[in-house]
Every structure is written in structure tokens, then in C-alpha cells.
mmCIF file of C-alpha atoms in Angstrom:
data_model
loop_
_atom_site.group_PDB
_atom_site.id
_atom_site.type_symbol
_atom_site.label_atom_id
_atom_site.label_comp_id
_atom_site.label_asym_id
_atom_site.label_seq_id
_atom_site.Cartn_x
_atom_site.Cartn_y
_atom_site.Cartn_z
ATOM 1 C CA ARG A 1 0.000 0.000 0.000
ATOM 2 C CA GLY A 2 1.305 3.414 -0.910
ATOM 3 C CA MET A 3 3.932 1.979 -3.311
ATOM 4 C CA ASN A 4 4.411 3.872 -6.544
ATOM 5 C CA ILE A 5 3.224 1.282 -9.074
ATOM 6 C CA ARG A 6 5.328 2.890 -11.824
ATOM 7 C CA LYS A 7 8.456 2.076 -9.831
ATOM 8 C CA THR A 8 7.412 -1.519 -9.057
ATOM 9 C CA PRO A 9 8.542 -3.118 -12.380
ATOM 10 C CA LYS A 10 11.980 -1.555 -11.948
ATOM 11 C CA ARG A 11 12.242 -2.883 -8.389
ATOM 12 C CA ILE A 12 11.318 -6.397 -9.470
ATOM 13 C CA GLN A 13 13.840 -6.163 -12.310
ATOM 14 C CA ARG A 14 16.525 -5.236 -9.777
ATOM 15 C CA ILE A 15 15.620 -8.224 -7.586
ATOM 16 C CA LEU A 16 15.710 -10.627 -10.544
ATOM 17 C CA ARG A 17 19.130 -9.353 -11.545
ATOM 18 C CA ASN A 18 20.494 -9.557 -8.000
ATOM 19 C CA LEU A 19 19.379 -13.189 -7.869
ATOM 20 C CA HIS A 20 20.801 -13.836 -11.372
ATOM 21 C CA LEU A 21 17.483 -15.553 -12.051
ATOM 22 C CA THR A 22 16.824 -14.237 -15.549
ATOM 23 C CA ALA A 23 20.302 -15.185 -16.755
ATOM 24 C CA THR A 24 19.838 -18.676 -15.294
ATOM 25 C CA VAL A 25 16.504 -19.096 -17.055
ATOM 26 C CA ALA A 26 17.898 -17.766 -20.333
ATOM 27 C CA ALA A 27 20.780 -20.256 -20.180
ATOM 28 C CA ALA A 28 18.330 -23.155 -19.693
ATOM 29 C CA LEU A 29 15.818 -22.173 -22.385
ATOM 30 C CA LYS A 30 16.415 -22.170 -26.123
ATOM 31 C CA ASP A 31 15.779 -18.974 -28.046
ATOM 32 C CA PRO A 32 13.323 -19.998 -30.828
ATOM 33 C CA ARG A 33 13.881 -16.825 -32.854
ATOM 34 C CA ARG A 34 16.283 -16.223 -35.720
ATOM 35 C CA PRO A 35 19.865 -15.281 -34.766
ATOM 36 C CA ASP A 36 19.442 -11.763 -36.183
ATOM 37 C CA SER A 37 16.457 -10.918 -33.961
ATOM 38 C CA PRO A 38 16.904 -7.364 -32.639
ATOM 39 C CA TRP A 39 15.644 -7.922 -29.087
ATOM 40 C CA PRO A 40 18.043 -9.563 -26.590
ATOM 41 C CA PHE A 41 16.626 -12.884 -25.424
ATOM 42 C CA VAL A 42 17.519 -12.191 -21.775
ATOM 43 C CA TYR A 43 15.690 -8.867 -21.809
ATOM 44 C CA LEU A 44 12.528 -10.401 -23.280
ATOM 45 C CA LEU A 45 12.533 -13.125 -20.622
ATOM 46 C CA GLU A 46 13.130 -10.519 -17.939
ATOM 47 C CA THR A 47 10.176 -8.515 -19.190
ATOM 48 C CA LEU A 48 7.938 -11.589 -19.129
ATOM 49 C CA LEU A 49 9.074 -12.591 -15.630
ATOM 50 C CA VAL A 50 8.315 -9.102 -14.353
ATOM 51 C CA GLY A 51 4.861 -9.396 -15.910
ATOM 52 C CA VAL A 52 4.294 -12.748 -14.214
ATOM 53 C CA LEU A 53 5.350 -11.425 -10.803
ATOM 54 C CA LEU A 54 3.022 -8.455 -11.237
ATOM 55 C CA ALA A 55 0.204 -10.877 -12.171
ATOM 56 C CA ARG A 56 -0.447 -9.080 -15.456
ATOM 57 C CA ARG A 57 -3.361 -10.530 -17.396
ATOM 58 C CA ALA A 58 -2.515 -9.065 -20.813
ATOM 59 C CA LEU A 59 0.663 -8.616 -22.835
ATOM 60 C CA ARG A 60 -0.411 -5.062 -23.610
ATOM 61 C CA THR A 61 0.085 -4.260 -19.924
ATOM 62 C CA VAL A 62 3.458 -6.027 -19.952
ATOM 63 C CA GLU A 63 4.443 -3.842 -22.893
ATOM 64 C CA GLN A 64 3.666 -0.787 -20.779
ATOM 65 C CA ASP A 65 5.769 -2.219 -17.931
ATOM 66 C CA SER A 66 8.705 -2.756 -20.278
ATOM 67 C CA ALA A 67 8.974 0.986 -20.821
ATOM 68 C CA ALA A 68 9.834 1.341 -17.126
ATOM 69 C CA LEU A 69 12.454 -1.415 -17.439
ATOM 70 C CA GLY A 70 14.443 0.394 -20.106
ATOM 71 C CA LEU A 71 13.160 -0.536 -23.567
ATOM 72 C CA ARG A 72 9.511 -0.725 -24.591
ATOM 73 C CA VAL A 73 8.844 -4.137 -26.172
ATOM 74 C CA PRO A 74 5.804 -4.505 -28.465
ATOM 75 C CA ASP A 75 3.246 -6.990 -27.182
ATOM 76 C CA SER A 76 3.369 -8.687 -30.588
ATOM 77 C CA THR A 77 7.074 -9.451 -30.037
ATOM 78 C CA LEU A 78 6.316 -10.990 -26.641
ATOM 79 C CA ALA A 79 3.425 -13.007 -28.107
ATOM 80 C CA TYR A 80 5.664 -14.328 -30.885
ATOM 81 C CA LEU A 81 8.220 -15.510 -28.331
ATOM 82 C CA ILE A 82 5.696 -17.132 -25.985
ATOM 83 C CA ALA A 83 4.020 -19.054 -28.798
ATOM 84 C CA ARG A 84 7.320 -20.639 -29.852
ATOM 85 C CA LEU A 85 9.133 -21.035 -26.533
ATOM 86 C CA ASN A 86 9.529 -24.520 -25.062
ATOM 87 C CA PRO A 87 9.184 -23.980 -21.288
ATOM 88 C CA SER A 88 10.063 -27.548 -20.254
ATOM 89 C CA PRO A 89 13.695 -26.805 -19.247
ATOM 90 C CA PHE A 90 12.399 -24.241 -16.751
ATOM 91 C CA ARG A 91 11.431 -27.133 -14.447
ATOM 92 C CA THR A 92 15.126 -27.966 -14.066
ATOM 93 C CA VAL A 93 15.799 -24.351 -13.082
ATOM 94 C CA VAL A 94 13.132 -24.583 -10.372
ATOM 95 C CA HIS A 95 14.679 -27.777 -9.004
ATOM 96 C CA GLN A 96 18.143 -26.211 -8.979
ATOM 97 C CA GLN A 97 16.869 -23.110 -7.206
ATOM 98 C CA VAL A 98 15.166 -25.194 -4.507
ATOM 99 C CA ARG A 99 18.272 -27.342 -4.012
ATOM 100 C CA GLY A 100 20.313 -24.184 -3.600
ATOM 101 C CA LEU A 101 17.918 -22.972 -0.914
ATOM 102 C CA ARG A 102 18.245 -26.288 0.891
ATOM 103 C CA ARG A 103 22.048 -26.176 0.805
ATOM 104 C CA SER A 104 21.876 -22.730 2.370
ATOM 105 C CA GLY A 105 19.925 -24.195 5.297
ATOM 106 C CA SER A 106 16.875 -22.012 4.709
ATOM 107 C CA LEU A 107 14.391 -24.876 4.214
ATOM 108 C CA ARG A 108 14.562 -26.376 7.699
ATOM 109 C CA PRO A 109 11.169 -27.279 9.216
ATOM 110 C CA VAL A 110 9.703 -24.543 11.391
ATOM 111 C CA GLY A 111 8.003 -25.886 14.505
ATOM 112 C CA LEU A 112 7.874 -29.426 13.132
ATOM 113 C CA PRO A 113 10.226 -32.394 13.605
ATOM 114 C CA PHE A 114 10.389 -33.187 9.874
ATOM 115 C CA GLY A 115 9.579 -31.731 6.478
ATOM 116 C CA VAL A 116 6.012 -31.702 5.178
ATOM 117 C CA ALA A 117 5.122 -31.245 1.514
ATOM 118 C CA THR A 118 1.681 -30.019 0.485
ATOM 119 C CA ILE A 119 -0.054 -30.730 -2.814
ATOM 120 C CA ASP A 120 -3.123 -28.854 -3.957
ATOM 121 C CA GLY A 121 -5.026 -28.120 -7.139
ATOM 122 C CA LYS A 122 -5.027 -24.612 -8.595
ATOM 123 C CA THR A 123 -6.814 -23.014 -11.526
ATOM 124 C CA THR A 124 -4.297 -20.840 -13.341
ATOM 125 C CA TRP A 125 -6.523 -19.648 -16.205
ATOM 126 C CA THR A 126 -10.197 -19.567 -17.194
ATOM 127 C CA GLY A 127 -11.811 -18.463 -20.426
ATOM 128 C CA ALA A 128 -14.564 -18.967 -22.941
ATOM 129 C CA HIS A 129 -12.184 -20.657 -25.405
ATOM 130 C CA ARG A 130 -9.716 -23.521 -25.109
ATOM 131 C CA GLY A 131 -6.583 -21.520 -24.385
ATOM 132 C CA ASP A 132 -4.333 -24.570 -24.045
ATOM 133 C CA THR A 133 -4.428 -28.252 -24.968
ATOM 134 C CA ALA A 134 -4.393 -29.111 -21.248
ATOM 135 C CA CYS A 135 -7.577 -27.114 -20.561
ATOM 136 C CA GLN A 136 -10.594 -28.868 -19.066
ATOM 137 C CA LYS A 137 -14.133 -27.794 -19.929
ATOM 138 C CA GLN A 138 -16.625 -27.250 -17.125
ATOM 139 C CA GLY A 139 -19.968 -26.072 -18.445
ATOM 140 C CA GLU A 140 -19.252 -23.241 -20.849
ATOM 141 C CA THR A 141 -15.880 -22.370 -19.300
ATOM 142 C CA TRP A 142 -12.407 -23.725 -20.042
ATOM 143 C CA ASN A 143 -10.043 -24.092 -17.088
ATOM 144 C CA LEU A 144 -6.300 -24.672 -17.021
ATOM 145 C CA ARG A 145 -5.721 -26.732 -13.885
ATOM 146 C CA VAL A 146 -2.452 -27.605 -12.174
ATOM 147 C CA MET A 147 -1.263 -29.592 -9.180
ATOM 148 C CA ARG A 148 1.152 -27.475 -7.167
ATOM 149 C CA VAL A 149 3.543 -28.903 -4.585
ATOM 150 C CA ILE A 150 5.131 -26.695 -1.918
ATOM 151 C CA LEU A 151 7.347 -27.394 1.075
ATOM 152 C CA SER A 152 4.834 -26.136 3.629
ATOM 153 C CA SER A 153 7.075 -26.898 6.626
ATOM 154 C CA ALA A 154 9.650 -24.280 5.542
ATOM 155 C CA ALA A 155 9.267 -20.614 6.412
ATOM 156 C CA SER A 156 9.505 -19.561 2.746
ATOM 157 C CA ARG A 157 7.259 -22.400 1.473
ATOM 158 C CA PRO A 158 8.982 -22.774 -1.911
ATOM 159 C CA CYS A 159 7.281 -24.446 -4.844
ATOM 160 C CA LEU A 160 8.875 -27.862 -5.369
ATOM 161 C CA ASP A 161 7.056 -28.562 -8.618
ATOM 162 C CA GLN A 162 3.877 -28.015 -10.585
ATOM 163 C CA PHE A 163 2.045 -30.378 -12.939
ATOM 164 C CA PHE A 164 -0.641 -29.655 -15.506
ATOM 165 C CA ILE A 165 -3.629 -31.947 -15.011
ATOM 166 C CA PRO A 166 -4.500 -33.678 -18.314
ATOM 167 C CA PRO A 167 -8.016 -32.871 -19.538
ATOM 168 C CA ALA A 168 -9.111 -36.532 -19.421
ATOM 169 C CA THR A 169 -8.518 -36.937 -15.681
ATOM 170 C CA ASN A 170 -8.629 -35.091 -12.351
ATOM 171 C CA GLU A 171 -6.450 -34.513 -9.277
ATOM 172 C CA MET A 172 -7.129 -37.931 -7.759
ATOM 173 C CA GLY A 173 -6.522 -39.777 -11.020
ATOM 174 C CA PHE A 174 -3.330 -37.912 -11.926
ATOM 175 C CA PHE A 175 -1.830 -38.126 -8.447
ATOM 176 C CA PRO A 176 0.110 -41.414 -9.029
ATOM 177 C CA ALA A 177 2.024 -39.916 -11.976
ATOM 178 C CA ALA A 178 2.774 -36.679 -10.123
ATOM 179 C CA TRP A 179 3.812 -38.562 -6.981
ATOM 180 C CA ALA A 180 6.207 -40.785 -8.938
ATOM 181 C CA PHE A 181 7.867 -37.745 -10.506
ATOM 182 C CA LEU A 182 8.053 -35.971 -7.151
ATOM 183 C CA LEU A 183 9.773 -38.948 -5.548
ATOM 184 C CA LYS A 184 12.197 -39.210 -8.457
ATOM 185 C CA THR A 185 13.161 -35.571 -7.953
ATOM 186 C CA TYR A 186 13.067 -35.235 -4.169
ATOM 187 C CA GLY A 187 12.781 -38.801 -2.859
ATOM 188 C CA ARG A 188 16.331 -38.899 -1.554
ATOM 189 C CA GLY A 189 17.799 -36.737 1.152
ATOM 190 C CA ASN A 190 14.841 -36.454 3.547
ATOM 191 C CA TRP A 191 13.317 -33.417 1.891
ATOM 192 C CA PHE A 192 9.980 -34.280 3.482
ATOM 193 C CA GLU A 193 8.632 -37.162 5.514
ATOM 194 C CA ALA A 194 4.917 -36.465 5.102
ATOM 195 C CA LEU A 195 2.530 -35.205 2.433
ATOM 196 C CA SER A 196 -0.617 -33.223 3.166
ATOM 197 C CA ALA A 197 -3.407 -33.133 0.605
ATOM 198 C CA ASP A 198 -7.008 -32.040 0.303
ATOM 199 C CA ALA A 199 -9.959 -34.397 -0.048
ATOM 200 C CA GLY A 200 -9.625 -34.390 -3.828
ATOM 201 C CA TYR A 201 -6.622 -36.696 -3.452
ATOM 202 C CA ALA A 202 -7.911 -38.880 -0.613
ATOM 203 C CA SER A 203 -8.391 -42.448 -1.761
ATOM 204 C CA LYS A 204 -7.228 -45.817 -0.503
ATOM 205 C CA ASP A 205 -5.041 -46.272 -3.573
ATOM 206 C CA ASN A 206 -3.319 -42.901 -3.233
ATOM 207 C CA ALA A 207 -2.834 -43.415 0.499
ATOM 208 C CA THR A 208 -1.290 -46.805 -0.226
ATOM 209 C CA LEU A 209 1.082 -45.240 -2.765
ATOM 210 C CA VAL A 210 2.358 -42.762 -0.210
ATOM 211 C CA ASP A 211 2.584 -45.352 2.566
ATOM 212 C CA GLU A 212 4.486 -47.844 0.417
ATOM 213 C CA SER A 213 6.943 -45.057 -0.464
ATOM 214 C CA GLY A 214 7.866 -44.853 3.206
ATOM 215 C CA LYS A 215 6.196 -41.446 3.619
ATOM 216 C CA GLY A 216 3.412 -40.237 5.836
ATOM 217 C CA TYR A 217 0.143 -38.949 4.450
ATOM 218 C CA ILE A 218 -2.245 -36.382 5.906
ATOM 219 C CA PHE A 219 -5.413 -36.552 3.798
ATOM 220 C CA ARG A 220 -8.514 -34.508 4.440
ATOM 221 C CA ILE A 221 -11.635 -36.687 4.466
ATOM 222 C CA ASN A 222 -15.069 -35.486 3.340
ATOM 223 C CA GLU A 223 -18.177 -36.889 1.667
ATOM 224 C CA PHE A 224 -16.066 -38.462 -1.098
ATOM 225 C CA GLN A 225 -15.186 -41.117 1.522
ATOM 226 C CA PRO A 226 -18.632 -41.440 3.161
ATOM 227 C CA THR A 227 -18.032 -44.604 5.192
ATOM 228 C CA LEU A 228 -14.778 -43.388 6.708
ATOM 229 C CA LEU A 229 -16.176 -39.901 7.316
ATOM 230 C CA ALA A 230 -19.248 -41.244 9.125
ATOM 231 C CA GLU A 231 -17.090 -43.355 11.439
ATOM 232 C CA MET A 232 -14.792 -40.416 12.152
ATOM 233 C CA GLN A 233 -17.783 -38.292 13.065
ATOM 234 C CA ARG A 234 -19.209 -41.024 15.302
ATOM 235 C CA VAL A 235 -15.959 -41.471 17.230
ATOM 236 C CA LEU A 236 -14.584 -37.917 17.361
ATOM 237 C CA ARG A 237 -17.570 -35.601 17.738
ATOM 238 C CA PRO A 238 -18.513 -36.780 21.265
ATOM 239 C CA ARG A 239 -14.997 -35.843 22.398
ATOM 240 C CA ALA A 240 -14.959 -32.403 20.772
ATOM 241 C CA GLY A 241 -15.466 -30.716 24.145
ATOM 242 C CA GLN A 242 -12.145 -32.089 25.400
ATOM 243 C CA PRO A 243 -9.562 -31.032 22.785
ATOM 244 C CA GLU A 244 -5.963 -32.215 23.024
ATOM 245 C CA ALA A 245 -4.643 -28.946 21.622
ATOM 246 C CA VAL A 246 -6.037 -25.439 21.252
ATOM 247 C CA SER A 247 -4.479 -22.686 19.176
ATOM 248 C CA PRO A 248 -4.215 -19.123 20.491
ATOM 249 C CA TRP A 249 -7.054 -16.803 19.558
ATOM 250 C CA GLU A 250 -6.168 -14.765 16.478
ATOM 251 C CA ARG A 251 -7.964 -12.107 14.521
ATOM 252 C CA VAL A 252 -8.961 -13.251 11.024
ATOM 253 C CA ASP A 253 -11.129 -11.098 8.751
ATOM 254 C CA GLY A 254 -12.266 -9.074 11.725
ATOM 255 C CA ARG A 255 -13.191 -12.094 13.866
ATOM 256 C CA GLU A 256 -11.494 -13.837 16.786
ATOM 257 C CA VAL A 257 -10.713 -17.389 15.613
ATOM 258 C CA GLN A 258 -9.378 -20.468 17.397
ATOM 259 C CA ARG A 259 -8.671 -24.028 16.240
ATOM 260 C CA ARG A 260 -9.136 -27.145 18.370
ATOM 261 C CA LEU A 261 -7.884 -30.696 17.858
ATOM 262 C CA VAL A 262 -9.397 -34.042 18.816
ATOM 263 C CA ARG A 263 -7.777 -37.284 17.619
ATOM 264 C CA THR A 264 -8.084 -41.052 17.975
ATOM 265 C CA ASP A 265 -6.250 -44.225 17.070
ATOM 266 C CA ALA A 266 -9.425 -46.332 17.317
ATOM 267 C CA LEU A 267 -9.962 -46.313 13.536
ATOM 268 C CA ALA A 268 -6.725 -48.093 12.625
ATOM 269 C CA ASP A 269 -7.242 -50.413 9.634
ATOM 270 C CA PHE A 270 -10.850 -49.253 9.227
ATOM 271 C CA ASP A 271 -12.772 -49.795 5.973
ATOM 272 C CA GLY A 272 -9.869 -51.350 4.115
ATOM 273 C CA TRP A 273 -7.331 -48.645 4.985
ATOM 274 C CA PRO A 274 -4.627 -50.977 6.383
ATOM 275 C CA HIS A 275 -2.142 -48.145 6.917
ATOM 276 C CA LEU A 276 -4.549 -45.796 8.740
ATOM 277 C CA ARG A 277 -3.207 -45.095 12.244
ATOM 278 C CA GLN A 278 -4.921 -41.879 13.342
ATOM 279 C CA ALA A 279 -8.025 -39.794 12.656
ATOM 280 C CA TRP A 280 -8.125 -36.076 13.452
ATOM 281 C CA LEU A 281 -10.949 -33.600 13.911
ATOM 282 C CA ILE A 282 -10.017 -29.925 13.779
ATOM 283 C CA GLN A 283 -12.730 -27.450 14.667
ATOM 284 C CA THR A 284 -12.614 -23.780 13.778
ATOM 285 C CA VAL A 285 -14.257 -21.728 16.505
ATOM 286 C CA VAL A 286 -15.315 -18.069 16.243
ATOM 287 C CA MET A 287 -15.873 -15.798 19.218
ATOM 288 C CA HIS A 288 -18.640 -13.278 18.637
ATOM 289 C CA GLU A 289 -18.771 -9.789 20.115
ATOM 290 C CA ASP A 290 -21.015 -11.042 22.927
ATOM 291 C CA ARG A 291 -18.233 -13.556 23.841
ATOM 292 C CA ARG A 292 -20.326 -16.429 22.535
ATOM 293 C CA GLU A 293 -18.248 -19.189 20.912
ATOM 294 C CA GLU A 294 -19.468 -20.929 17.767
ATOM 295 C CA VAL A 295 -18.008 -23.857 15.819
ATOM 296 C CA VAL A 296 -18.106 -22.683 12.208
ATOM 297 C CA GLU A 297 -16.140 -25.474 10.533
ATOM 298 C CA GLU A 298 -15.149 -29.081 11.137
ATOM 299 C CA ARG A 299 -12.406 -30.781 9.149
ATOM 300 C CA TYR A 300 -11.480 -34.442 9.372
ATOM 301 C CA PHE A 301 -8.112 -35.953 8.475
ATOM 302 C CA ALA A 302 -6.747 -39.471 8.034
ATOM 303 C CA THR A 303 -3.052 -40.229 8.487
ATOM 304 C CA ASN A 304 -0.642 -43.136 8.684
ATOM 305 C CA LEU A 305 1.655 -41.241 11.044
ATOM 306 C CA VAL A 306 2.342 -43.010 14.317
ATOM 307 C CA TRP A 307 0.849 -41.476 17.444
ATOM 308 C CA LYS A 308 4.018 -39.759 18.663
ATOM 309 C CA ALA A 309 5.213 -38.520 15.258
ATOM 310 C CA LEU A 310 3.614 -35.123 15.903
ATOM 311 C CA SER A 311 2.477 -33.585 19.158
ATOM 312 C CA PRO A 312 -1.091 -32.194 19.262
ATOM 313 C CA SER A 313 0.153 -28.627 18.860
ATOM 314 C CA GLN A 314 2.362 -29.703 15.940
ATOM 315 C CA ILE A 315 -0.658 -31.311 14.272
ATOM 316 C CA LEU A 316 -2.480 -27.977 14.365
ATOM 317 C CA LEU A 317 0.613 -26.301 12.919
ATOM 318 C CA ALA A 318 1.023 -28.844 10.104
ATOM 319 C CA VAL A 319 -2.621 -28.590 9.070
ATOM 320 C CA ARG A 320 -2.613 -24.797 9.228
ATOM 321 C CA ALA A 321 0.550 -24.693 7.097
ATOM 322 C CA HIS A 322 -1.345 -26.516 4.332
ATOM 323 C CA TRP A 323 -3.681 -23.554 3.870
ATOM 324 C CA ARG A 324 -0.844 -21.053 3.781
#
């Protein structure tokens, strides 16, 4: 707030250059243009990266930003480059950047005894036309969906990887392929010992994949797993008045909010989940102006983590980190 927006592109450009990020990306990618092209490849990439970091929705706006960077680049020139650029090598740059952060010691778990990775689906683009071959159609709208993986246990929460979801499947169906690639990239070296995921990934097969990989899973359970959810509700709700851990009250969107944990190991091996060891209920409680407390949300989680892997307060921290 209060920042001069005309100076912002220049500031981001300075940061990118200090990190040597644009030069690293340029060295990894192949310039698809003719050798006699007048615009330096590094400068075009820098302009596009600035546009991405400013969340620009149109190349015309990026063209306007480029004037503040030094040279005004026509949006047609940027469009020509984007249409012909193979972005695949950029994934290697991301992996190298994350490994560099780890070597510097900046990815240590904060408040947790081990690393936790979080995977979640994101919609990166919507439109009335099929803007990419990976787009999925929902009603009259096309959506470009991805699965994004971050190291949620680290203070900086870096993106470990991102996968486009093929149009013929969904998050749950594409998870095995993404998980295999993630293990191939980060499986060695104890990057993370547990994976947290929303209910869109929660299935017996996906839980088995994670368990057989020697990793812990923290899967949210909802109506997509009706039998397991009903049993969790039956066992955990009566104990909700005696939480094992309670978070401090904090102000969120103008309201005082607290989170409370109840857990059990009584559901081990329930409903064909042979690796299930714990079930968690986390309630979100709001305090009204009259000091009346109200439970506004209940979330249930299944995990193969052993009982002492995380303390009750660490469980609240790990789950909260997922939503950050």
C-alpha cells in the first residue's frame, strides 16, 4: 500500500538481476527466434518474468511495464516468443533453485520435527475458449488446472514442482504420476517425511502409494469417503469438548478465531485402509462480540503417522501450514 506502481517493475527487475534468475533461465531455455532478432533474449525473458510477478493478465500491460524497465517491447514481439518457446527446461531451473535454498539451510522445518510437503489443485486460467491443450471444460468455461507442490514446513514455502492436469482426468486420477515424478526428484535426502493433501486426493489407492513409499500422508476426508467420514464423526464428535490442543485466539477477517484438535487411534485399519493409524478432527471456533463461541467449521483428516510422530500442537501447525 502506498507503493508507486510505476516504480514496481523496476524494483522487481533489480531483484531478478540480483538473484541472477533471468540469466539462469535464459541459459536453460532455447531462443526460438532467428539469430538476427533485434531484441536480446535475456531482456525479453526478464520482461515476461516481471509481468508474471506483477500478475499481469494481458501482454499489452506487460508492454507498458517494459517501458519502465528500459526498452519498450511490443506486445506482438512478446506473443511471438511465448508461442514458440519450449518452457520444459524451466522445471530444471526450479529444481536447482530449490536445491540451492536447501544447501543454504533455509528450508529447515519450522516448529515441526520433519519436512512436510503439500499438494493442492489450482486453476491458473479460465476463459470462454480452449486456451491450451491441457484445458478442461466445465460447463461453458475452459479451465487450465495444475497440481502445485510446496514445502509447507519451511518458512519460505517454496514451490517444489507443478504439474498440468490432463483434460481426461482429475487430481485424484493424476496423483500417481505426479507422486512418482516428485519422488524421483526429491525422494532422496529427507526433503519431506509427510505429504498433506485435500480431499480431492484422498483415496485408498493414493494413500497406499504414499505409505508404500515410506512417507506419511495427511489426507482430508469429506463426503467423497462417506463410510470413513461417518465413522470419524461417530468417534470424534462426542470428544470435541475435550480437545488435546487449542491454538491461540487470532484475529482473522475481523473475527477472533481459534482451532481445536481431537484425535483417535481407534480407527486403525478401518474400511480397508490398512495403513490408517490416526483420525483427526479440527474445529474452527469463532468468538462473537457477545463472547459467545461458535463452531463454524469441522475438518477431518486421516493419516498413517504413528501417534508420537507429531504432538497435538504440531498437528495444528502442520494442518494450518497446508492452507498457507
